[in-house]
PDB file of C-alpha atoms in Angstrom:
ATOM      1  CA  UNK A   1       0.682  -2.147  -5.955  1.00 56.00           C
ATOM      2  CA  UNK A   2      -0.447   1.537  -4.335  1.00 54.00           C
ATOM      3  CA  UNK A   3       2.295   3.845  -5.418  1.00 57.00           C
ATOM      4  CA  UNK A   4       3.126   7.174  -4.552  1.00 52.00           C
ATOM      5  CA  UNK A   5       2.073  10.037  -6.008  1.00 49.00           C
ATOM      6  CA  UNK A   6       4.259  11.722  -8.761  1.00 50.00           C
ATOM      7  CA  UNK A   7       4.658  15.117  -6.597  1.00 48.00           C
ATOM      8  CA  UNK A   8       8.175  17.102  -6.218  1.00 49.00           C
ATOM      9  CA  UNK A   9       9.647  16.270  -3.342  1.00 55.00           C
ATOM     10  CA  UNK A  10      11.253  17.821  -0.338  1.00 79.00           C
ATOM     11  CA  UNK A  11      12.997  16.539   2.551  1.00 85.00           C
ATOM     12  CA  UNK A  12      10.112  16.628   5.488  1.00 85.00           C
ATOM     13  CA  UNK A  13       7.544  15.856   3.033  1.00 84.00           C
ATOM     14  CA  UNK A  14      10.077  12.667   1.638  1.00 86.00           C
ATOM     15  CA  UNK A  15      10.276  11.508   5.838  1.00 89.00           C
ATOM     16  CA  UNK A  16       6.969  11.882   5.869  1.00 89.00           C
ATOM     17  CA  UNK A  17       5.531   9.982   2.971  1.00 88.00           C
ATOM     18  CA  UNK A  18       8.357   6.993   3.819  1.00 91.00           C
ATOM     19  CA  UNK A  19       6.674   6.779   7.447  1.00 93.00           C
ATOM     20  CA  UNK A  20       3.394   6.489   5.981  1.00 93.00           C
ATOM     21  CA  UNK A  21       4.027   3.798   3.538  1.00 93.00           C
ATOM     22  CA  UNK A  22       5.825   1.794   6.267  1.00 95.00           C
ATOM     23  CA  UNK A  23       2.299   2.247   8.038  1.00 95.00           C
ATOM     24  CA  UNK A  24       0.278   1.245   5.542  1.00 95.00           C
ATOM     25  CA  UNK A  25       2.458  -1.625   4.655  1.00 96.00           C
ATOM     26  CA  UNK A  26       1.990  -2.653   8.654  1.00 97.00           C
ATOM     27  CA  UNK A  27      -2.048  -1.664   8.680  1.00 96.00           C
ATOM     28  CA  UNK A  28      -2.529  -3.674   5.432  1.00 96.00           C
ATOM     29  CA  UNK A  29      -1.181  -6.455   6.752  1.00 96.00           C
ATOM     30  CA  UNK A  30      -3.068  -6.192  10.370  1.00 95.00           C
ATOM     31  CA  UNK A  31      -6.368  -5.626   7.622  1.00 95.00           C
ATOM     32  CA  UNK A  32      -6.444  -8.942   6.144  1.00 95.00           C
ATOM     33  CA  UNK A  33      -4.994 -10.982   9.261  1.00 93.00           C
ATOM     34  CA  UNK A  34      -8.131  -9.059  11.058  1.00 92.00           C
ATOM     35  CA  UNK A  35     -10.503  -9.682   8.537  1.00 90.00           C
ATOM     36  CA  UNK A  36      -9.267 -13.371   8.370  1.00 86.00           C
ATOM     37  CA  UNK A  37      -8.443 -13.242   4.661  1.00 86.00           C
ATOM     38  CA  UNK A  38      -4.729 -14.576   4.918  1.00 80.00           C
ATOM     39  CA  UNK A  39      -5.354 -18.406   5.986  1.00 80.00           C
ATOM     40  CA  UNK A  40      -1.848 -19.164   4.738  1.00 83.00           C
ATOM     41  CA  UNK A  41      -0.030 -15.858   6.140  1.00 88.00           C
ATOM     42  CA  UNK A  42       1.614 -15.529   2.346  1.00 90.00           C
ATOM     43  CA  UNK A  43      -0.703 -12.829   1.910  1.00 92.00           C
ATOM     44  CA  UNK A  44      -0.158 -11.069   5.362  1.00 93.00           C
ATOM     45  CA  UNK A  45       3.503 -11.388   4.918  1.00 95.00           C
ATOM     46  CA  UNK A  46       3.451 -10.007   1.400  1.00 95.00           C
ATOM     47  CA  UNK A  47       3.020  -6.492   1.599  1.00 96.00           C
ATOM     48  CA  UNK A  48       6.242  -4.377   2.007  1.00 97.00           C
ATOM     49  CA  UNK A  49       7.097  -0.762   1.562  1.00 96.00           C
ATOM     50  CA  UNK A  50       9.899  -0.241  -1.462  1.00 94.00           C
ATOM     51  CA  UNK A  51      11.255   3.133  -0.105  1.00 90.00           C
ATOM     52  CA  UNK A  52      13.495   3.889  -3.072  1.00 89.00           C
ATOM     53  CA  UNK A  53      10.378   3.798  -5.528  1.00 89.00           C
ATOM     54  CA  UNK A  54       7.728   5.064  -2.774  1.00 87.00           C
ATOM     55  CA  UNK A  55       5.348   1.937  -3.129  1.00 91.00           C
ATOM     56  CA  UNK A  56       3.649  -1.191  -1.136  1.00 95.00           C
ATOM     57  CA  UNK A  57       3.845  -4.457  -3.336  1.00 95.00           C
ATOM     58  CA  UNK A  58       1.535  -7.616  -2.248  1.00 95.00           C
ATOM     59  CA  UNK A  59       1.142 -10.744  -3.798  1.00 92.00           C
ATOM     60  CA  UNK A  60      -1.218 -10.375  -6.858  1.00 88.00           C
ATOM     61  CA  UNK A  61      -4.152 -12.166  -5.539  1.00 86.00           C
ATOM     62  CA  UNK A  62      -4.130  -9.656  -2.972  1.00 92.00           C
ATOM     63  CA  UNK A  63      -6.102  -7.512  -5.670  1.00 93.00           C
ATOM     64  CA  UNK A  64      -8.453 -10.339  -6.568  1.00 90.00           C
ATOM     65  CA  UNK A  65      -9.198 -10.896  -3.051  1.00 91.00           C
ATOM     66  CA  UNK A  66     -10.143  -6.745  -2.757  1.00 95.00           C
ATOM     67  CA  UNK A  67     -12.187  -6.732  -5.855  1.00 95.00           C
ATOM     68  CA  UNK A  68     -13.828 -10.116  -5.524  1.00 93.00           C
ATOM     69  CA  UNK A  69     -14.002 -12.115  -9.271  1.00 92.00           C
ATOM     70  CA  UNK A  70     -16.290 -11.890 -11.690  1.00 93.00           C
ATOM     71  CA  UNK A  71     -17.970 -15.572 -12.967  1.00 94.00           C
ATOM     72  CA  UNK A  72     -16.253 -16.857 -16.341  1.00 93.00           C
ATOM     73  CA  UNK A  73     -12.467 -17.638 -16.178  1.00 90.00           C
ATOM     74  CA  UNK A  74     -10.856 -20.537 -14.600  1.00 92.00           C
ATOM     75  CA  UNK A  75      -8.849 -19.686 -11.473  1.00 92.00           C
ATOM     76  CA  UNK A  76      -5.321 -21.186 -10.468  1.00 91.00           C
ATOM     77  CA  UNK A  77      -5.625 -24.025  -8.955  1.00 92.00           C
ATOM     78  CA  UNK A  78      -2.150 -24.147  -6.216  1.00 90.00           C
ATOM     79  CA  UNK A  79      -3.625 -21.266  -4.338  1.00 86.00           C
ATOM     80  CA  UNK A  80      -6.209 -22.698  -3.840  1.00 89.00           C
ATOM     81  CA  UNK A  81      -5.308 -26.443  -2.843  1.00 90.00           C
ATOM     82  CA  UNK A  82      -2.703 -24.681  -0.569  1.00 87.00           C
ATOM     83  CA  UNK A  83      -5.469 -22.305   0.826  1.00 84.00           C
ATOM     84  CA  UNK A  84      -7.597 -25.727   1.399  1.00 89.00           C
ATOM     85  CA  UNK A  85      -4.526 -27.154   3.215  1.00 88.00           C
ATOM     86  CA  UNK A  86      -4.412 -24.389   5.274  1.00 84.00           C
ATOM     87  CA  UNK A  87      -7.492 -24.411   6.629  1.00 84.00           C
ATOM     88  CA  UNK A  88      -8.220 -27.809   7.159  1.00 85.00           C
ATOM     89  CA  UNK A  89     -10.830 -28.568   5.127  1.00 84.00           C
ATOM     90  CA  UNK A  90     -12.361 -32.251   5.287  1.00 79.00           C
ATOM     91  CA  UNK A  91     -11.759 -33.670   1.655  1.00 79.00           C
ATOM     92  CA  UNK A  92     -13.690 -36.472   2.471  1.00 84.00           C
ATOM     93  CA  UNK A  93     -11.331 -39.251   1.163  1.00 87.00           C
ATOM     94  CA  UNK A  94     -10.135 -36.404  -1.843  1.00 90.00           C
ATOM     95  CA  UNK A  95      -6.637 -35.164  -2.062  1.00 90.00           C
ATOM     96  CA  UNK A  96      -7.063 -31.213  -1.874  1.00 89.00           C
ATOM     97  CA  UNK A  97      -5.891 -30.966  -5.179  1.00 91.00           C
ATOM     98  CA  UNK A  98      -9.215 -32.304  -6.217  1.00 92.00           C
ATOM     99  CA  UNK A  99     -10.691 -30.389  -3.742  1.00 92.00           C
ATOM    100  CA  UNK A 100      -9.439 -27.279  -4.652  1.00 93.00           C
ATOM    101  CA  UNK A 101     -10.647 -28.056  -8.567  1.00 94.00           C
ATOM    102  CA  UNK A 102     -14.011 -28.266  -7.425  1.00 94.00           C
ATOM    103  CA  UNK A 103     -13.479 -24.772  -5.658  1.00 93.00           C
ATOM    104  CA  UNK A 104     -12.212 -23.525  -8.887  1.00 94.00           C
ATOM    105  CA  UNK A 105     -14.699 -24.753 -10.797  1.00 96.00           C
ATOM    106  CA  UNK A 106     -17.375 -23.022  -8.667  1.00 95.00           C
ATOM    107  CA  UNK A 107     -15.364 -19.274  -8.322  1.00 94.00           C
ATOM    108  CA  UNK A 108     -15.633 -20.048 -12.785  1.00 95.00           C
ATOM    109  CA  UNK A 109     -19.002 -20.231 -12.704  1.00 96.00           C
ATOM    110  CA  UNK A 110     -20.204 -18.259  -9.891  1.00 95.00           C
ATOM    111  CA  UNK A 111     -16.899 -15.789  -8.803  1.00 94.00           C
ATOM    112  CA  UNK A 112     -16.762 -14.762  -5.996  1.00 90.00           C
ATOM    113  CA  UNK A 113     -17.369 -11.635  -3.210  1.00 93.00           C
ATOM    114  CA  UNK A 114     -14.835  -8.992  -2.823  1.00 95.00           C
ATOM    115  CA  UNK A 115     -13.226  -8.393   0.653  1.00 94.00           C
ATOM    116  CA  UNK A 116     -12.222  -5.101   0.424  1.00 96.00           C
ATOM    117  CA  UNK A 117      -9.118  -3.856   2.699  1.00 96.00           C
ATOM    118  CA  UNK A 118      -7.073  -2.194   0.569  1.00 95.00           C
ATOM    119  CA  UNK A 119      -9.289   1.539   0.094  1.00 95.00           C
ATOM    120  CA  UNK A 120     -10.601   1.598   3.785  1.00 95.00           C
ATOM    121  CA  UNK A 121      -6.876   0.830   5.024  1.00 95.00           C
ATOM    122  CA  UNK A 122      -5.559   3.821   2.944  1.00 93.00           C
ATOM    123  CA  UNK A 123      -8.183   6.217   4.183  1.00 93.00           C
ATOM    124  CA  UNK A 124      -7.467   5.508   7.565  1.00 92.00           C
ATOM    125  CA  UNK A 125      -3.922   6.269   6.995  1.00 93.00           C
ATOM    126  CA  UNK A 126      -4.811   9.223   5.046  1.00 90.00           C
ATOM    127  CA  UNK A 127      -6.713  10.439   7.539  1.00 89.00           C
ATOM    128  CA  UNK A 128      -4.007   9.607  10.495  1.00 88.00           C
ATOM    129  CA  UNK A 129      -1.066  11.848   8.322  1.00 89.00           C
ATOM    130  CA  UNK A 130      -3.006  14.915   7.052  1.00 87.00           C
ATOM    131  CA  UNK A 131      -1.534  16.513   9.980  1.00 86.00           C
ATOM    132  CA  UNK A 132       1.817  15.106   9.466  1.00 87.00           C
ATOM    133  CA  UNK A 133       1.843  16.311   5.926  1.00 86.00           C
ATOM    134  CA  UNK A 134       0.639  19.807   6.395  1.00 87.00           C
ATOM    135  CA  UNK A 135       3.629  20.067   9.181  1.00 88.00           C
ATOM    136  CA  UNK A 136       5.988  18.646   6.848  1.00 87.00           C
ATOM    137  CA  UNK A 137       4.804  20.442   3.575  1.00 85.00           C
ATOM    138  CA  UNK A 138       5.391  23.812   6.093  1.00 85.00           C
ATOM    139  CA  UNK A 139       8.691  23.243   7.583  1.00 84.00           C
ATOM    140  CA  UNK A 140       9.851  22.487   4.144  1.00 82.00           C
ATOM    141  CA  UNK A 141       8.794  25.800   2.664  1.00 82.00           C
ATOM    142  CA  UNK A 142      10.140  27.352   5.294  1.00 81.00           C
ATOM    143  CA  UNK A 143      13.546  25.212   4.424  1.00 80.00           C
ATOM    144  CA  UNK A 144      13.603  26.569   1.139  1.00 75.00           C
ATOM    145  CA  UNK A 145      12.802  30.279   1.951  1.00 77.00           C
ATOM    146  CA  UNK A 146      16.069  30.189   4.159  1.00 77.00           C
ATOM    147  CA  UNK A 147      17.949  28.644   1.454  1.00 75.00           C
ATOM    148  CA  UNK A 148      16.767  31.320  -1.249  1.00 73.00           C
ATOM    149  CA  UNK A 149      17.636  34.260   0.856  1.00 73.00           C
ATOM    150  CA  UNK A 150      20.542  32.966   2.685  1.00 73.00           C
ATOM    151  CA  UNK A 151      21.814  32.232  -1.134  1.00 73.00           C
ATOM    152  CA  UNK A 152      19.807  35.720  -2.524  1.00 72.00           C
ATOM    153  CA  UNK A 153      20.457  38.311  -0.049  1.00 72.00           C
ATOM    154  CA  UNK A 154      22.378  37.690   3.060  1.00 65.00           C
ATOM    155  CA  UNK A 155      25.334  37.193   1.005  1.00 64.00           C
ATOM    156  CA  UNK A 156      25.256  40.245  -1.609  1.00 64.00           C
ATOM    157  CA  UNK A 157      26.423  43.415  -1.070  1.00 57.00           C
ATOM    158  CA  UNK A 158      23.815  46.522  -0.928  1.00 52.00           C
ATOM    159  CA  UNK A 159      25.041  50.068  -1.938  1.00 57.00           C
ATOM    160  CA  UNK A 160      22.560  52.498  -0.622  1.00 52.00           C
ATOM    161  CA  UNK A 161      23.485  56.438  -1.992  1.00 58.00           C
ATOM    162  CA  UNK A 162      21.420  58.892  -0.347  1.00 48.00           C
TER     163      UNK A 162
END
Protein backbone atom coordinates (compact mmCIF):
# COMPACT_ATOMS: atom_id res chain seq x y z
CA UNK A 1 0.00 0.00 0.00
CA UNK A 2 1.68 3.72 -0.89
CA UNK A 3 -0.56 6.14 0.88
CA UNK A 4 -0.83 9.67 0.81
CA UNK A 5 0.77 11.93 2.74
CA UNK A 6 -0.95 13.29 5.96
CA UNK A 7 -0.85 17.10 4.60
CA UNK A 8 -3.98 19.66 4.95
CA UNK A 9 -5.71 19.73 2.10
CA UNK A 10 -7.15 22.15 -0.37
CA UNK A 11 -9.23 21.84 -3.30
CA UNK A 12 -6.51 22.12 -6.39
CA UNK A 13 -4.01 20.41 -4.38
CA UNK A 14 -6.99 17.44 -3.48
CA UNK A 15 -7.59 17.30 -7.80
CA UNK A 16 -4.27 17.13 -8.02
CA UNK A 17 -3.06 14.43 -5.72
CA UNK A 18 -6.40 12.20 -6.94
CA UNK A 19 -4.95 12.53 -10.66
CA UNK A 20 -1.71 11.39 -9.57
CA UNK A 21 -2.69 8.37 -7.71
CA UNK A 22 -4.94 7.33 -10.64
CA UNK A 23 -1.47 7.60 -12.56
CA UNK A 24 0.46 5.75 -10.51
CA UNK A 25 -2.15 3.15 -10.07
CA UNK A 26 -2.06 2.97 -14.22
CA UNK A 27 2.09 3.28 -14.38
CA UNK A 28 2.36 0.55 -11.68
CA UNK A 29 0.48 -1.62 -13.44
CA UNK A 30 2.22 -0.86 -17.07
CA UNK A 31 5.69 -1.46 -14.55
CA UNK A 32 5.25 -4.99 -13.82
CA UNK A 33 3.32 -6.03 -17.16
CA UNK A 34 6.66 -4.28 -18.77
CA UNK A 35 9.00 -5.82 -16.64
CA UNK A 36 7.15 -9.21 -17.16
CA UNK A 37 6.53 -9.78 -13.45
CA UNK A 38 2.63 -10.40 -13.67
CA UNK A 39 2.53 -13.95 -15.57
CA UNK A 40 -1.00 -14.39 -14.22
CA UNK A 41 -2.27 -10.61 -14.73
CA UNK A 42 -3.65 -10.87 -10.83
CA UNK A 43 -0.88 -8.75 -10.03
CA UNK A 44 -1.27 -6.20 -12.98
CA UNK A 45 -4.90 -6.01 -12.30
CA UNK A 46 -4.44 -5.48 -8.59
CA UNK A 47 -3.41 -2.12 -8.08
CA UNK A 48 -6.23 0.52 -7.76
CA UNK A 49 -6.42 4.04 -6.49
CA UNK A 50 -8.94 4.32 -3.20
CA UNK A 51 -9.74 8.08 -3.69
CA UNK A 52 -11.68 8.51 -0.46
CA UNK A 53 -8.51 7.37 1.65
CA UNK A 54 -5.81 8.77 -0.98
CA UNK A 55 -4.00 5.31 -1.50
CA UNK A 56 -2.97 2.47 -4.24
CA UNK A 57 -3.64 -1.13 -2.77
CA UNK A 58 -1.97 -4.30 -4.69
CA UNK A 59 -2.06 -7.71 -3.88
CA UNK A 60 0.47 -8.42 -1.02
CA UNK A 61 2.98 -10.32 -2.93
CA UNK A 62 3.28 -7.33 -4.90
CA UNK A 63 5.72 -6.19 -1.98
CA UNK A 64 7.58 -9.48 -1.90
CA UNK A 65 8.05 -9.36 -5.50
CA UNK A 66 9.69 -5.45 -4.99
CA UNK A 67 11.85 -6.46 -2.15
CA UNK A 68 12.85 -9.90 -3.32
CA UNK A 69 12.85 -12.69 -0.11
CA UNK A 70 15.25 -13.38 2.10
CA UNK A 71 16.32 -17.47 2.43
CA UNK A 72 14.56 -19.18 5.59
CA UNK A 73 10.69 -19.29 5.58
CA UNK A 74 8.52 -21.46 3.57
CA UNK A 75 6.55 -19.63 0.87
CA UNK A 76 2.78 -20.28 -0.13
CA UNK A 77 2.51 -22.72 -2.23
CA UNK A 78 -1.06 -21.67 -4.63
CA UNK A 79 0.81 -18.72 -5.97
CA UNK A 80 3.07 -20.40 -6.98
CA UNK A 81 1.48 -23.63 -8.66
CA UNK A 82 -0.87 -21.02 -10.29
CA UNK A 83 2.20 -18.87 -11.38
CA UNK A 84 3.66 -22.37 -12.84
CA UNK A 85 0.31 -22.85 -14.65
CA UNK A 86 0.58 -19.71 -16.06
CA UNK A 87 3.55 -19.93 -17.64
CA UNK A 88 3.64 -23.19 -18.94
CA UNK A 89 6.17 -24.79 -17.34
CA UNK A 90 7.02 -28.55 -18.40
CA UNK A 91 6.35 -30.62 -15.11
CA UNK A 92 7.72 -33.45 -16.66
CA UNK A 93 4.97 -36.03 -15.78
CA UNK A 94 4.44 -33.77 -12.15
CA UNK A 95 1.22 -32.06 -11.38
CA UNK A 96 2.33 -28.29 -10.76
CA UNK A 97 1.37 -28.60 -7.39
CA UNK A 98 4.46 -30.65 -6.94
CA UNK A 99 6.13 -28.50 -9.07
CA UNK A 100 5.48 -25.51 -7.43
CA UNK A 101 6.72 -27.32 -3.88
CA UNK A 102 9.94 -27.81 -5.32
CA UNK A 103 9.94 -23.97 -6.26
CA UNK A 104 9.07 -23.28 -2.74
CA UNK A 105 11.39 -25.29 -1.35
CA UNK A 106 14.22 -23.58 -3.28
CA UNK A 107 12.89 -19.58 -2.66
CA UNK A 108 13.22 -21.36 1.50
CA UNK A 109 16.50 -22.06 1.10
CA UNK A 110 17.90 -19.73 -1.32
CA UNK A 111 15.03 -16.58 -1.58
CA UNK A 112 14.94 -14.95 -4.09
CA UNK A 113 15.96 -11.42 -6.19
CA UNK A 114 13.91 -8.38 -5.80
CA UNK A 115 12.27 -6.77 -8.92
CA UNK A 116 11.87 -3.50 -7.92
CA UNK A 117 8.93 -1.30 -9.61
CA UNK A 118 7.31 0.16 -7.01
CA UNK A 119 10.17 3.28 -5.95
CA UNK A 120 11.30 3.95 -9.64
CA UNK A 121 7.44 4.09 -10.70
CA UNK A 122 6.77 6.71 -7.93
CA UNK A 123 9.71 8.87 -8.85
CA UNK A 124 8.73 9.06 -12.23
CA UNK A 125 5.40 10.23 -11.22
CA UNK A 126 6.88 12.50 -8.77
CA UNK A 127 8.85 13.91 -11.10
CA UNK A 128 5.90 14.21 -13.93
CA UNK A 129 3.51 16.35 -11.10
CA UNK A 130 6.01 18.71 -9.37
CA UNK A 131 4.71 21.13 -11.76
CA UNK A 132 1.19 20.20 -11.28
CA UNK A 133 1.54 20.58 -7.58
CA UNK A 134 3.32 23.85 -7.39
CA UNK A 135 0.29 25.20 -9.80
CA UNK A 136 -2.17 23.70 -7.63
CA UNK A 137 -0.54 24.50 -4.16
CA UNK A 138 -0.64 28.40 -5.86
CA UNK A 139 -4.06 28.71 -7.15
CA UNK A 140 -5.17 27.41 -3.86
CA UNK A 141 -3.48 30.10 -1.81
CA UNK A 142 -4.65 32.39 -3.93
CA UNK A 143 -8.34 30.69 -3.25
CA UNK A 144 -8.00 31.27 0.24
CA UNK A 145 -6.60 34.89 0.17
CA UNK A 146 -9.93 35.82 -1.73
CA UNK A 147 -11.93 34.03 0.74
CA UNK A 148 -10.17 35.82 3.83
CA UNK A 149 -10.60 39.25 2.48
CA UNK A 150 -13.78 38.88 0.67
CA UNK A 151 -14.98 37.53 4.34
CA UNK A 152 -12.33 40.25 6.26
CA UNK A 153 -12.63 43.40 4.45
CA UNK A 154 -14.77 43.80 1.45
CA UNK A 155 -17.67 43.34 3.60
CA UNK A 156 -16.93 45.68 6.78
CA UNK A 157 -17.55 49.04 7.02
CA UNK A 158 -14.45 51.64 7.32
CA UNK A 159 -14.98 55.02 9.16
CA UNK A 160 -12.18 57.25 8.18
CA UNK A 161 -12.33 60.89 10.43
CA UNK A 162 -9.95 63.28 9.17
Amino acid sequence: MIKRPNLERTPNYDLTFDLMGRRLAEKLKEAVNSKGISATGELANSFKYDQANGYVTFLAYGQVVNDGRRPGKFPPIKPIADWVKARNISTAGKTPEQVAFAIARDIQKRGFRPQPFIQPTISVIEQQFAEYFAQAIADDIELNAQIFFDKNINNKKFEIKL
